[in-house]
mmCIF file of C-alpha atoms in Angstrom:
data_model
loop_
_atom_site.group_PDB
_atom_site.id
_atom_site.type_symbol
_atom_site.label_atom_id
_atom_site.label_comp_id
_atom_site.label_asym_id
_atom_site.label_seq_id
_atom_site.Cartn_x
_atom_site.Cartn_y
_atom_site.Cartn_z
ATOM 1 C CA GLU A 1 17.409 16.782 -60.444
ATOM 2 C CA SER A 2 17.875 13.378 -60.409
ATOM 3 C CA ASP A 3 15.251 10.125 -60.802
ATOM 4 C CA LEU A 4 12.594 9.065 -58.801
ATOM 5 C CA SER A 5 13.894 6.264 -55.139
ATOM 6 C CA TRP A 6 11.950 4.070 -55.033
ATOM 7 C CA ASN A 7 12.544 2.787 -51.657
ATOM 8 C CA ASP A 8 10.619 0.664 -49.626
ATOM 9 C CA VAL A 9 10.066 1.848 -46.016
ATOM 10 C CA PHE A 10 8.032 -0.339 -43.919
ATOM 11 C CA ASP A 11 7.245 0.765 -39.816
ATOM 12 C CA THR A 12 4.060 1.356 -37.967
ATOM 13 C CA PRO A 13 2.036 3.723 -36.573
ATOM 14 C CA ARG A 14 3.055 4.061 -32.382
ATOM 15 C CA PRO A 15 1.587 7.224 -30.623
ATOM 16 C CA ALA A 16 3.307 8.642 -28.261
ATOM 17 C CA GLY A 17 3.377 10.294 -25.387
ATOM 18 C CA SER A 18 4.330 12.596 -22.173
ATOM 19 C CA ALA A 19 4.019 14.263 -18.856
ATOM 20 C CA LEU A 20 1.522 11.050 -18.065
ATOM 21 C CA VAL A 21 -0.112 11.726 -14.136
ATOM 22 C CA LEU A 22 -1.923 8.841 -12.520
ATOM 23 C CA ARG A 23 -3.291 9.242 -9.204
ATOM 24 C CA ASN A 24 -2.599 6.430 -6.914
ATOM 25 C CA ALA A 25 -5.616 4.197 -6.753
ATOM 26 C CA PHE A 26 -5.705 3.546 -3.217
ATOM 27 C CA ALA A 27 -6.856 7.299 -1.935
ATOM 28 C CA ALA A 28 -8.326 8.830 -5.137
ATOM 29 C CA LEU A 29 -11.445 8.505 -7.487
ATOM 30 C CA ASP A 30 -10.601 8.982 -10.983
ATOM 31 C CA ASP A 31 -7.592 8.968 -13.094
ATOM 32 C CA VAL A 32 -6.140 6.361 -11.564
ATOM 33 C CA GLY A 33 -5.246 3.838 -14.672
ATOM 34 C CA TYR A 34 -4.996 4.207 -18.530
ATOM 35 C CA ASP A 35 -6.196 2.563 -20.981
ATOM 36 C CA PHE A 36 -4.105 2.654 -24.096
ATOM 37 C CA SER A 37 -5.615 1.744 -26.653
ATOM 38 C CA ALA A 38 -8.094 4.572 -25.992
ATOM 39 C CA PHE A 39 -5.362 7.022 -25.796
ATOM 40 C CA SER A 40 -7.206 7.584 -22.262
ATOM 41 C CA ARG A 41 -7.018 8.033 -18.027
ATOM 42 C CA THR A 42 -9.655 6.134 -16.464
ATOM 43 C CA ASP A 43 -11.193 6.007 -13.373
ATOM 44 C CA SER A 44 -11.125 2.705 -12.430
ATOM 45 C CA PRO A 45 -8.909 -0.005 -11.779
ATOM 46 C CA ASP A 46 -10.598 -3.099 -13.887
ATOM 47 C CA PRO A 47 -10.612 -3.192 -18.044
ATOM 48 C CA PRO A 48 -10.282 -1.935 -20.211
ATOM 49 C CA THR A 49 -7.787 0.307 -18.223
ATOM 50 C CA ASP A 50 -4.741 -1.561 -18.757
ATOM 51 C CA ILE A 51 -2.381 0.088 -16.024
ATOM 52 C CA PHE A 52 -2.933 1.411 -12.406
ATOM 53 C CA TYR A 53 -0.492 3.292 -9.636
ATOM 54 C CA GLY A 54 -1.404 2.532 -6.198
ATOM 55 C CA TYR A 55 0.754 3.678 -3.370
ATOM 56 C CA ARG A 56 0.854 2.494 0.562
ATOM 57 C CA VAL A 57 2.694 1.965 3.424
ATOM 58 C CA ASP A 58 2.214 -1.227 5.418
ATOM 59 C CA SER A 59 2.479 -1.318 9.796
ATOM 60 C CA THR A 60 6.491 -2.075 9.715
ATOM 61 C CA GLY A 61 6.397 1.074 7.375
ATOM 62 C CA TYR A 62 7.364 -0.255 4.483
ATOM 63 C CA VAL A 63 6.684 2.058 0.929
ATOM 64 C CA TYR A 64 4.900 -0.139 -1.805
ATOM 65 C CA GLN A 65 4.870 1.820 -4.620
ATOM 66 C CA GLN A 66 3.365 -0.183 -7.841
ATOM 67 C CA VAL A 67 2.162 0.126 -10.877
ATOM 68 C CA PHE A 68 -0.417 -2.519 -11.444
ATOM 69 C CA VAL A 69 -2.491 -4.486 -14.834
ATOM 70 C CA PRO A 70 -5.945 -5.140 -13.410
ATOM 71 C CA ASP A 71 -6.276 -9.291 -14.977
ATOM 72 C CA TYR A 72 -4.239 -12.022 -15.239
ATOM 73 C CA GLY A 73 -5.327 -11.440 -19.481
ATOM 74 C CA THR A 74 -2.285 -8.046 -19.107
ATOM 75 C CA ASN A 75 1.352 -9.275 -18.560
ATOM 76 C CA ILE A 76 3.889 -6.310 -17.383
ATOM 77 C CA GLN A 77 7.358 -6.499 -17.020
ATOM 78 C CA ASP A 78 10.446 -4.091 -15.860
ATOM 79 C CA ALA A 79 12.846 -3.749 -18.285
ATOM 80 C CA GLY A 80 15.052 -2.150 -16.114
ATOM 81 C CA TYR A 81 16.786 1.374 -15.841
ATOM 82 C CA ALA A 82 17.505 3.636 -19.060
ATOM 83 C CA THR A 83 18.335 7.209 -20.485
ATOM 84 C CA SER A 84 15.266 7.481 -22.209
ATOM 85 C CA LEU A 85 11.891 5.866 -23.180
ATOM 86 C CA ASP A 86 12.981 4.852 -26.790
ATOM 87 C CA ALA A 87 15.966 2.304 -25.514
ATOM 88 C CA VAL A 88 13.075 -0.937 -25.252
ATOM 89 C CA ASP A 89 12.910 -0.513 -28.633
ATOM 90 C CA PHE A 90 11.036 -4.278 -28.611
ATOM 91 C CA ALA A 91 8.674 -6.248 -26.384
ATOM 92 C CA SER A 92 9.703 -9.934 -25.100
ATOM 93 C CA THR A 93 7.150 -12.163 -24.695
ATOM 94 C CA GLN A 94 8.901 -14.040 -22.034
ATOM 95 C CA GLY A 95 9.705 -12.406 -18.437
ATOM 96 C CA TRP A 96 6.326 -11.290 -17.624
ATOM 97 C CA SER A 97 6.180 -10.669 -13.068
ATOM 98 C CA PRO A 98 3.763 -13.299 -11.872
ATOM 99 C CA SER A 99 1.860 -11.294 -9.854
ATOM 100 C CA GLY A 100 0.837 -8.190 -12.559
ATOM 101 C CA THR A 101 2.740 -5.323 -10.185
ATOM 102 C CA VAL A 102 5.507 -3.744 -10.684
ATOM 103 C CA GLU A 103 7.557 -0.983 -8.160
ATOM 104 C CA ALA A 104 7.779 2.029 -9.881
ATOM 105 C CA VAL A 105 11.124 3.180 -10.243
ATOM 106 C CA VAL A 106 12.357 6.341 -11.880
ATOM 107 C CA GLY A 107 14.300 6.068 -14.453
ATOM 108 C CA HIS A 108 13.037 2.320 -15.166
ATOM 109 C CA ASN A 109 11.642 1.801 -17.999
ATOM 110 C CA TYR A 110 8.674 -1.108 -18.542
ATOM 111 C CA VAL A 111 6.396 -3.030 -20.961
ATOM 112 C CA VAL A 112 3.152 -3.881 -21.314
ATOM 113 C CA TRP A 113 1.122 -6.647 -23.084
ATOM 114 C CA THR A 114 -2.435 -6.096 -22.577
ATOM 115 C CA ARG A 115 -5.592 -8.546 -23.229
ATOM 116 C CA ASP A 116 -6.482 -7.587 -26.964
ATOM 117 C CA ASN A 117 -2.620 -8.329 -28.307
ATOM 118 C CA HIS A 118 -0.740 -4.913 -28.709
ATOM 119 C CA PHE A 119 2.371 -4.413 -26.944
ATOM 120 C CA ALA A 120 2.933 -0.693 -25.258
ATOM 121 C CA LYS A 121 5.619 0.366 -22.845
ATOM 122 C CA PHE A 122 6.534 3.099 -20.622
ATOM 123 C CA ARG A 123 8.630 5.155 -18.448
ATOM 124 C CA VAL A 124 8.476 6.311 -15.201
ATOM 125 C CA THR A 125 9.720 9.623 -14.558
ATOM 126 C CA ALA A 126 8.097 10.807 -11.297
ATOM 127 C CA VAL A 127 6.337 9.361 -8.301
ATOM 128 C CA SER A 128 5.168 10.237 -5.106
ATOM 129 C CA ALA A 129 2.518 9.319 -2.475
ATOM 130 C CA THR A 130 -0.638 10.719 -4.536
ATOM 131 C CA THR A 131 0.509 10.029 -8.751
ATOM 132 C CA VAL A 132 3.356 8.596 -10.703
ATOM 133 C CA THR A 133 3.848 10.354 -14.189
ATOM 134 C CA LEU A 134 4.417 8.187 -17.232
ATOM 135 C CA ASP A 135 5.760 8.800 -20.220
ATOM 136 C CA TRP A 136 4.795 6.132 -22.478
ATOM 137 C CA ALA A 137 4.243 4.583 -26.232
ATOM 138 C CA TYR A 138 1.981 1.359 -27.697
ATOM 139 C CA GLN A 139 2.467 -0.622 -30.930
ATOM 140 C CA LEU A 140 -1.607 0.015 -32.644
ATOM 141 C CA ASP A 141 -0.624 -3.303 -35.160
ATOM 142 C CA PRO A 142 -1.586 -5.989 -32.638
ATOM 143 C CA GLY A 143 1.143 -8.582 -31.824
ATOM 144 C CA ASN A 144 4.176 -6.662 -33.404
ATOM 145 C CA GLN A 145 6.454 -6.539 -30.521
ATOM 146 C CA GLU A 146 8.371 -3.289 -32.282
ATOM 147 C CA LEU A 147 8.064 -0.264 -29.922
ATOM 148 C CA ALA A 148 10.566 2.036 -31.647
ATOM 149 C CA VAL A 149 10.778 3.560 -34.700
ATOM 150 C CA THR A 150 13.459 1.716 -36.971
ATOM 151 C CA PRO A 151 16.548 3.038 -38.155
ATOM 152 C CA THR A 152 17.546 3.358 -41.739
ATOM 153 C CA THR A 153 21.434 4.514 -43.256
ATOM 154 C CA ASP A 154 20.880 7.119 -45.956
ATOM 155 C CA ASP A 155 20.229 4.575 -48.665
ATOM 156 C CA GLY A 156 17.025 3.857 -46.896
ATOM 157 C CA VAL A 157 18.277 -0.176 -45.967
ATOM 158 C CA THR A 158 17.677 -0.964 -42.532
ATOM 159 C CA PRO A 159 21.102 -1.136 -40.381
ATOM 160 C CA ARG A 160 20.566 -5.294 -38.759
ATOM 161 C CA ARG A 161 21.398 -5.422 -35.510
ATOM 162 C CA PRO A 162 21.520 -7.981 -32.401
ATOM 163 C CA VAL A 163 17.909 -8.441 -30.792
ATOM 164 C CA VAL A 164 18.386 -7.313 -27.333
ATOM 165 C CA TRP A 165 16.078 -8.809 -24.428
ATOM 166 C CA LEU A 166 15.884 -6.604 -22.004
ATOM 167 C CA ARG A 167 14.817 -8.026 -17.947
ATOM 168 C CA PRO A 168 14.286 -6.562 -15.255
#
């Protein structure tokens, strides 16, 4: 038996979930959006909703399947295709969608910067005319851009690695 090791470990809680289903806000009256801070679906695309889903087909037959933010105080960006939600480990402060919307693409990860200075991420796992299914994670610490658990080596030291900024 060895003496007690006194290693300092720092990380912040990052609640996460999977198989979150949001309904099409253009056709449904409930469960159309998500409030990351309350960990719950919302029945309106208005704040406190952080994101909501919309699907429509225009007169030319073009399909719009999008995730929206409800106000100019909330930002969203497409972080691109990745094999898992944890591929996005840090939120950028640049590259946000000027329209407040992103195309919902299966396999893509997205980052959200909420109106109350929290960062969140989600991954689209399924999309249809009626619903979108997401995996998600939310940073509880205001202003903290860390979106994944920081890996450590066997001796408890966080390895140095370059920061990779993901852009759509």
